Amino acid sequence: MKAVQVVTLTGPGDIEVREVDPPQPGPHDVLVEVHSVGIAFPDLLLSRGEYQFKPEPPFTLGVDFAGVVIDPGHPESSGFTAGQRVAGVNLHGGAAEQVANPSVFTFALPDSMSYDEGAALPMNYLTALFALEERGGLRDRETVLVHGAAGGVGTATIQVARGLGARTIAVVSTEEKAAFARAAGADEVVIGPDFKDAVKELTGGKGVDVVVDVVGGDAFTDSLRCLAEQGRVLVVGFAAGQGIPEVKVNRLLLGNTDVRGVGWGAYAMARPGYMQKQWHRLAPMIESGVVKPPIGATYDLADFGRALVDMDERRTLGKSVVRVC
């Protein structure tokens, strides 16, 4: 079968589509015929050997995927049946014609969702839910400021926040991205790096209750300044590539504010059943239509590396998807 593989840790330009042996499912795995694969930031880091998880090359990329169950393993324990539509997530391995994935990291895909949308759901939306509920303690009618709001995690955060009853303010860099964030469901949009004053005006001087920051860099200090009393900044990533921001902790004391790390993957994978509970939490949001992943660019399997480059250079909107079959 065909698989997208890292052969040398020299970045996305050297990724290869290779013929490999089909996977052999373990006792707790589901064998899936893959239709779509989501492009994820960990894929980019893995291609350079910069991720905290460091498999030895050659290995297959692909964090998010969607497809059809070929072999459900033990249906009484996996809960799946042959022919069932599913989405799944793992550290890697999904960018192939078939994947053997643990049943606890595999989810029933609603009929209302396409395979492309299914491949956009797991990592971004479960991360957003973990950030807002588990780490952010989001309460109904609070206000959430979302950086990188036109990207995959950003649009997921907008939609999940709305599903949890919050008001959302999206921060983006261009008019095109502003339109995309609005279409994803943002209540308000602010364009440009100087967002602080606009956010204060939109909140009547109060500030926001939660900031979800996937960007880091220069925006971080102004994010702290945008917080209402007892507000929380949730650190999800550092897509700006400007280094790791530092916090002057006296600012936290003066405003009774928090900075909280969001590391969904390691937390969720260490707790069997946790992702399934999260997926059930998302289900009513999917059914209501508030969660509907916006798909940006789509690519063929041979262009997986180009898709990563486009994401790295911040040319993409929403979630990019590679179509396998």
CSV table of C-alpha atoms in Angstrom, one decimal:
chain,number,residue,atom,x,y,z
A,1,MET,CA,0.0,0.0,0.0
A,2,LYS,CA,1.0,3.7,-0.4
A,3,ALA,CA,2.1,5.7,2.7
A,4,VAL,CA,3.6,9.2,3.2
A,5,GLN,CA,6.9,8.6,5.0
A,6,VAL,CA,9.7,10.5,6.6
A,7,VAL,CA,12.9,8.9,5.4
A,8,THR,CA,15.3,11.6,6.5
A,9,LEU,CA,14.7,14.3,9.2
A,10,THR,CA,15.2,17.2,6.7
A,11,GLY,CA,11.8,18.7,6.5
A,12,PRO,CA,8.6,18.4,4.4
A,13,GLY,CA,10.5,18.9,1.1
A,14,ASP,CA,12.0,15.4,1.5
A,15,ILE,CA,8.8,13.5,2.4
A,16,GLU,CA,8.3,10.5,0.2
A,17,VAL,CA,5.2,8.5,-0.9
A,18,ARG,CA,6.4,4.9,-0.7
A,19,GLU,CA,5.1,1.4,-1.0
A,20,VAL,CA,5.0,-0.3,2.4
A,21,ASP,CA,3.5,-3.5,3.9
A,22,PRO,CA,-0.1,-3.2,5.1
A,23,PRO,CA,-0.4,-2.7,8.9
A,24,GLN,CA,-1.0,-5.7,11.1
A,25,PRO,CA,-3.7,-4.8,13.7
A,26,GLY,CA,-3.0,-5.5,17.4
A,27,PRO,CA,-5.6,-7.0,19.7
A,28,HIS,CA,-7.1,-3.6,20.6
A,29,ASP,CA,-6.8,-2.0,17.1
A,30,VAL,CA,-9.3,-1.2,14.4
A,31,LEU,CA,-8.1,-1.6,10.8
A,32,VAL,CA,-9.3,1.4,8.7
A,33,GLU,CA,-9.3,2.2,5.0
A,34,VAL,CA,-8.2,5.8,5.0
A,35,HIS,CA,-10.1,8.3,2.8
A,36,SER,CA,-8.8,11.7,4.1
A,37,VAL,CA,-5.9,12.8,6.3
A,38,GLY,CA,-5.8,16.1,8.1
A,39,ILE,CA,-2.6,18.3,7.9
A,40,ALA,CA,-1.4,18.9,11.4
A,41,PHE,CA,1.5,20.9,13.0
A,42,PRO,CA,3.0,17.8,14.6
A,43,ASP,CA,3.5,16.4,11.1
A,44,LEU,CA,5.7,19.3,10.3
A,45,LEU,CA,7.7,19.0,13.5
A,46,LEU,CA,8.0,15.2,13.0
A,47,SER,CA,9.4,15.7,9.5
A,48,ARG,CA,12.2,17.7,11.0
A,49,GLY,CA,12.8,15.6,14.1
A,50,GLU,CA,11.6,18.5,16.3
A,51,TYR,CA,8.6,16.9,18.0
A,52,GLN,CA,8.8,15.7,21.6
A,53,PHE,CA,7.9,12.2,20.2
A,54,LYS,CA,10.8,11.1,18.0
A,55,PRO,CA,10.2,7.9,16.0
A,56,GLU,CA,13.1,6.4,14.0
A,57,PRO,CA,12.9,6.9,10.2
A,58,PRO,CA,11.4,5.6,8.1
A,59,PHE,CA,7.9,6.2,9.6
A,60,THR,CA,4.5,7.2,8.3
A,61,LEU,CA,3.0,10.7,9.0
A,62,GLY,CA,-0.6,11.4,9.6
A,63,VAL,CA,-2.1,12.5,12.9
A,64,ASP,CA,-5.8,12.8,12.0
A,65,PHE,CA,-7.6,10.6,9.5
A,66,ALA,CA,-11.1,9.5,8.4
A,67,GLY,CA,-12.3,6.4,6.5
A,68,VAL,CA,-14.1,3.1,6.7
A,69,VAL,CA,-13.5,0.2,9.1
A,70,ILE,CA,-12.2,-2.9,7.3
A,71,ASP,CA,-11.6,-5.0,10.3
A,72,PRO,CA,-13.2,-4.0,13.7
A,73,GLY,CA,-11.1,-6.5,15.6
A,74,HIS,CA,-13.2,-7.6,18.6
A,75,PRO,CA,-16.5,-5.8,18.0
A,76,GLU,CA,-17.7,-6.5,21.5
A,77,SER,CA,-14.8,-4.5,22.9
A,78,SER,CA,-14.1,-2.1,20.1
A,79,GLY,CA,-17.7,-1.1,19.5
A,80,PHE,CA,-17.1,-0.9,15.7
A,81,THR,CA,-18.4,-2.9,12.7
A,82,ALA,CA,-17.0,-3.5,9.3
A,83,GLY,CA,-18.1,-0.8,6.9
A,84,GLN,CA,-18.6,1.8,9.6
A,85,ARG,CA,-17.4,5.4,8.9
A,86,VAL,CA,-14.9,6.6,11.5
A,87,ALA,CA,-12.4,9.3,12.3
A,88,GLY,CA,-9.2,8.7,14.3
A,89,VAL,CA,-6.1,10.3,15.8
A,90,ASN,CA,-2.7,9.1,16.8
A,91,LEU,CA,0.9,10.3,17.0
A,92,HIS,CA,1.5,9.3,13.4
A,93,GLY,CA,0.6,6.6,10.9
A,94,GLY,CA,-2.7,7.9,9.3
A,95,ALA,CA,-1.3,9.1,6.0
A,96,ALA,CA,-1.6,5.8,4.3
A,97,GLU,CA,-4.1,3.7,2.4
A,98,GLN,CA,-4.7,1.7,5.6
A,99,VAL,CA,-4.1,2.3,9.3
A,100,ALA,CA,-4.4,0.1,12.3
A,101,ASN,CA,-5.5,2.4,15.1
A,102,PRO,CA,-6.3,1.8,18.8
A,103,SER,CA,-10.1,1.6,19.2
A,104,VAL,CA,-9.9,4.1,22.1
A,105,PHE,CA,-8.5,6.7,19.7
A,106,THR,CA,-11.1,6.0,17.0
A,107,PHE,CA,-14.5,7.5,16.8
A,108,ALA,CA,-17.8,7.0,15.0
A,109,LEU,CA,-18.2,9.6,12.3
A,110,PRO,CA,-21.7,11.1,12.0
A,111,ASP,CA,-23.4,10.7,8.6
A,112,SER,CA,-23.6,14.5,8.4
A,113,MET,CA,-19.8,14.8,8.2
A,114,SER,CA,-17.8,14.2,5.1
A,115,TYR,CA,-14.5,12.3,5.3
A,116,ASP,CA,-12.6,15.6,4.8
A,117,GLU,CA,-14.5,17.1,7.8
A,118,GLY,CA,-13.9,13.9,9.8
A,119,ALA,CA,-10.2,14.2,9.2
A,120,ALA,CA,-10.4,17.8,10.5
A,121,LEU,CA,-12.1,16.9,13.8
A,122,PRO,CA,-10.1,14.9,16.2
A,123,MET,CA,-6.9,16.7,17.1
A,124,ASN,CA,-8.1,20.3,16.7
A,125,TYR,CA,-11.6,20.0,18.2
A,126,LEU,CA,-10.6,17.7,21.1
A,127,THR,CA,-7.7,20.1,21.8
A,128,ALA,CA,-10.1,23.1,21.8
A,129,LEU,CA,-12.5,21.3,24.1
A,130,PHE,CA,-9.7,20.3,26.5
A,131,ALA,CA,-8.3,23.9,26.5
A,132,LEU,CA,-11.6,25.6,27.1
A,133,GLU,CA,-13.2,23.2,29.6
A,134,GLU,CA,-10.5,21.2,31.3
A,135,ARG,CA,-7.8,23.9,31.5
A,136,GLY,CA,-9.7,27.1,31.0
A,137,GLY,CA,-12.7,26.3,33.2
A,138,LEU,CA,-14.9,28.2,30.7
A,139,ARG,CA,-18.3,29.2,32.0
A,140,ASP,CA,-21.4,30.1,30.1
A,141,ARG,CA,-21.5,33.6,28.7
A,142,GLU,CA,-17.8,34.3,29.2
A,143,THR,CA,-15.8,35.9,26.4
A,144,VAL,CA,-13.0,34.1,24.6
A,145,LEU,CA,-10.3,35.8,22.6
A,146,VAL,CA,-8.8,33.5,19.9
A,147,HIS,CA,-5.5,34.1,18.3
A,148,GLY,CA,-4.7,32.5,14.9
A,149,ALA,CA,-8.5,32.4,14.5
A,150,ALA,CA,-8.5,31.5,10.8
A,151,GLY,CA,-6.4,28.4,11.3
A,152,GLY,CA,-7.4,24.9,12.1
A,153,VAL,CA,-7.1,25.1,15.9
A,154,GLY,CA,-8.5,28.7,15.8
A,155,THR,CA,-11.6,27.9,13.9
A,156,ALA,CA,-12.1,24.8,16.1
A,157,THR,CA,-11.8,26.9,19.2
A,158,ILE,CA,-14.3,29.5,17.9
A,159,GLN,CA,-16.9,26.7,17.3
A,160,VAL,CA,-16.4,24.8,20.5
A,161,ALA,CA,-16.5,28.0,22.5
A,162,ARG,CA,-19.8,28.9,20.9
A,163,GLY,CA,-21.0,25.4,21.7
A,164,LEU,CA,-20.2,26.0,25.3
A,165,GLY,CA,-22.2,29.2,25.4
A,166,ALA,CA,-19.3,31.7,25.1
A,167,ARG,CA,-18.9,34.9,23.1
A,168,THR,CA,-15.9,34.8,20.8
A,169,ILE,CA,-13.5,37.5,19.5
A,170,ALA,CA,-11.2,36.4,16.7
A,171,VAL,CA,-7.8,38.0,16.1
A,172,VAL,CA,-6.5,37.7,12.5
A,173,SER,CA,-3.9,39.3,10.3
A,174,THR,CA,-5.8,40.0,7.0
A,175,GLU,CA,-9.3,40.8,5.7
A,176,GLU,CA,-9.4,37.4,4.0
A,177,LYS,CA,-8.8,35.7,7.3
A,178,ALA,CA,-11.3,37.9,9.0
A,179,ALA,CA,-14.0,36.7,6.6
A,180,PHE,CA,-13.0,33.1,7.2
A,181,ALA,CA,-13.2,33.5,10.9
A,182,ARG,CA,-16.6,35.1,10.7
A,183,ALA,CA,-17.8,32.3,8.5
A,184,ALA,CA,-16.6,29.8,11.1
A,185,GLY,CA,-18.8,31.5,13.7
A,186,ALA,CA,-16.8,34.3,15.4
A,187,ASP,CA,-19.0,36.9,17.0
A,188,GLU,CA,-16.4,39.7,16.6
A,189,VAL,CA,-13.2,40.0,14.6
A,190,VAL,CA,-10.1,42.2,15.1
A,191,ILE,CA,-7.5,42.6,12.4
A,192,GLY,CA,-3.9,43.3,13.0
A,193,PRO,CA,-1.2,43.0,15.6
A,194,ASP,CA,-2.5,46.0,17.7
A,195,PHE,CA,-5.6,44.2,19.0
A,196,LYS,CA,-5.5,45.3,22.6
A,197,ASP,CA,-7.4,48.6,22.4
A,198,ALA,CA,-10.0,47.1,20.1
A,199,VAL,CA,-10.6,44.2,22.4
A,200,LYS,CA,-11.0,46.6,25.4
A,201,GLU,CA,-13.6,48.6,23.4
A,202,LEU,CA,-15.5,45.4,22.4
A,203,THR,CA,-15.7,44.4,26.0
A,204,GLY,CA,-16.7,47.8,27.4
A,205,GLY,CA,-13.3,48.1,29.1
A,206,LYS,CA,-13.7,44.8,31.1
A,207,GLY,CA,-11.4,42.6,29.1
A,208,VAL,CA,-11.8,38.9,28.1
A,209,ASP,CA,-12.2,36.0,30.4
A,210,VAL,CA,-10.1,33.5,28.4
A,211,VAL,CA,-7.4,33.9,25.7
A,212,VAL,CA,-6.6,30.9,23.6
A,213,ASP,CA,-3.1,31.5,22.1
A,214,VAL,CA,-1.7,29.2,19.4
A,215,VAL,CA,0.6,32.0,18.2
A,216,GLY,CA,2.8,33.2,21.0
A,217,GLY,CA,5.5,35.7,20.2
A,218,ASP,CA,4.9,39.4,20.5
A,219,ALA,CA,1.1,39.0,21.0
A,220,PHE,CA,1.5,37.3,24.4
A,221,THR,CA,2.1,40.4,26.6
A,222,ASP,CA,-0.9,42.2,25.1
A,223,SER,CA,-3.0,39.1,25.6
A,224,LEU,CA,-2.2,39.4,29.4
A,225,ARG,CA,-3.2,43.0,29.2
A,226,CYS,CA,-6.6,42.1,27.6
A,227,LEU,CA,-7.6,39.9,30.5
A,228,ALA,CA,-10.5,40.7,32.8
A,229,GLU,CA,-10.1,40.0,36.5
A,230,GLN,CA,-9.6,36.3,37.1
A,231,GLY,CA,-8.9,35.9,33.3
A,232,ARG,CA,-6.9,33.0,31.9
A,233,VAL,CA,-4.4,32.8,29.0
A,234,LEU,CA,-4.2,29.3,27.6
A,235,VAL,CA,-0.9,28.5,25.9
A,236,VAL,CA,-1.6,26.1,23.1
A,237,GLY,CA,1.4,26.7,20.8
A,238,PHE,CA,3.9,29.0,19.3
A,239,ALA,CA,3.1,29.3,15.6
A,240,ALA,CA,4.6,32.8,15.3
A,241,GLY,CA,8.1,31.2,15.5
A,242,GLN,CA,9.3,34.2,17.6
A,243,GLY,CA,10.6,32.2,20.5
A,244,ILE,CA,9.0,31.4,23.8
A,245,PRO,CA,7.3,34.4,25.6
A,246,GLU,CA,8.1,35.2,29.2
A,247,VAL,CA,5.7,36.1,31.9
A,248,LYS,CA,6.2,38.9,34.5
A,249,VAL,CA,4.4,37.2,37.3
A,250,ASN,CA,3.6,40.4,39.2
A,251,ARG,CA,1.1,41.1,36.4
A,252,LEU,CA,-0.7,37.9,37.3
A,253,LEU,CA,-0.8,38.9,41.0
A,254,LEU,CA,-2.1,42.4,40.3
A,255,GLY,CA,-5.0,41.1,38.1
A,256,ASN,CA,-5.7,37.8,39.8
A,257,THR,CA,-5.0,36.2,36.4
A,258,ASP,CA,-3.5,32.9,35.2
A,259,VAL,CA,-1.4,31.5,32.5
A,260,ARG,CA,-2.1,27.8,31.9
A,261,GLY,CA,-0.4,25.3,29.6
A,262,VAL,CA,-2.5,23.2,27.2
A,263,GLY,CA,-1.0,19.8,26.3
A,264,TRP,CA,-3.9,17.7,25.2
A,265,GLY,CA,-2.1,14.8,23.4
A,266,ALA,CA,0.0,13.5,26.3
A,267,TYR,CA,-2.8,14.0,28.8
A,268,ALA,CA,-5.5,12.3,26.7
A,269,MET,CA,-3.4,9.4,25.5
A,270,ALA,CA,-2.4,8.5,29.1
A,271,ARG,CA,-6.1,8.2,30.1
A,272,PRO,CA,-7.9,5.4,28.2
A,273,GLY,CA,-11.4,6.4,27.5
A,274,TYR,CA,-10.8,10.1,27.9
A,275,MET,CA,-11.0,10.9,24.2
A,276,GLN,CA,-14.2,8.9,23.8
A,277,LYS,CA,-15.8,11.0,26.6
A,278,GLN,CA,-14.6,14.1,24.8
A,279,TRP,CA,-16.1,12.9,21.5
A,280,HIS,CA,-19.5,12.3,23.2
A,281,ARG,CA,-19.2,15.8,24.5
A,282,LEU,CA,-18.8,17.1,21.0
A,283,ALA,CA,-21.6,15.0,19.5
A,284,PRO,CA,-24.5,17.5,20.4
A,285,MET,CA,-22.4,20.4,19.0
A,286,ILE,CA,-22.0,18.4,15.7
A,287,GLU,CA,-25.7,17.6,15.6
A,288,SER,CA,-26.7,21.2,16.2
A,289,GLY,CA,-24.3,22.4,13.4
A,290,VAL,CA,-22.3,24.7,15.6
A,291,VAL,CA,-19.3,22.4,15.0
A,292,LYS,CA,-18.7,22.0,11.3
A,293,PRO,CA,-15.0,22.1,10.4
A,294,PRO,CA,-14.1,24.6,7.7
A,295,ILE,CA,-11.9,22.9,5.1
A,296,GLY,CA,-9.3,25.1,3.4
A,297,ALA,CA,-7.1,23.6,0.7
A,298,THR,CA,-7.3,19.9,-0.3
A,299,TYR,CA,-4.3,18.0,-1.8
A,300,ASP,CA,-3.5,14.7,-3.4
A,301,LEU,CA,-1.4,12.2,-1.4
A,302,ALA,CA,1.7,13.0,-3.5
A,303,ASP,CA,1.4,16.6,-2.4
A,304,PHE,CA,1.5,16.0,1.4
A,305,GLY,CA,4.9,17.7,1.7
A,306,ARG,CA,3.6,20.8,-0.2
A,307,ALA,CA,0.6,20.9,2.2
A,308,LEU,CA,2.9,21.0,5.2
A,309,VAL,CA,5.0,23.8,3.6
A,310,ASP,CA,1.9,25.9,2.9
A,311,MET,CA,0.8,25.5,6.5
A,312,ASP,CA,4.3,26.3,7.7
A,313,GLU,CA,4.3,29.5,5.7
A,314,ARG,CA,0.8,30.4,7.0
A,315,ARG,CA,-0.9,30.4,3.6
A,316,THR,CA,-3.7,28.1,4.6
A,317,LEU,CA,-7.1,28.8,6.1
A,318,GLY,CA,-9.0,26.4,8.4
A,319,LYS,CA,-7.9,22.7,8.2
A,320,SER,CA,-6.0,21.5,5.1
A,321,VAL,CA,-6.8,17.9,4.1
A,322,VAL,CA,-5.1,15.3,1.9
A,323,ARG,CA,-7.4,12.9,0.0
A,324,VAL,CA,-6.1,9.3,-0.1
A,325,CYS,CA,-9.0,7.7,-1.9
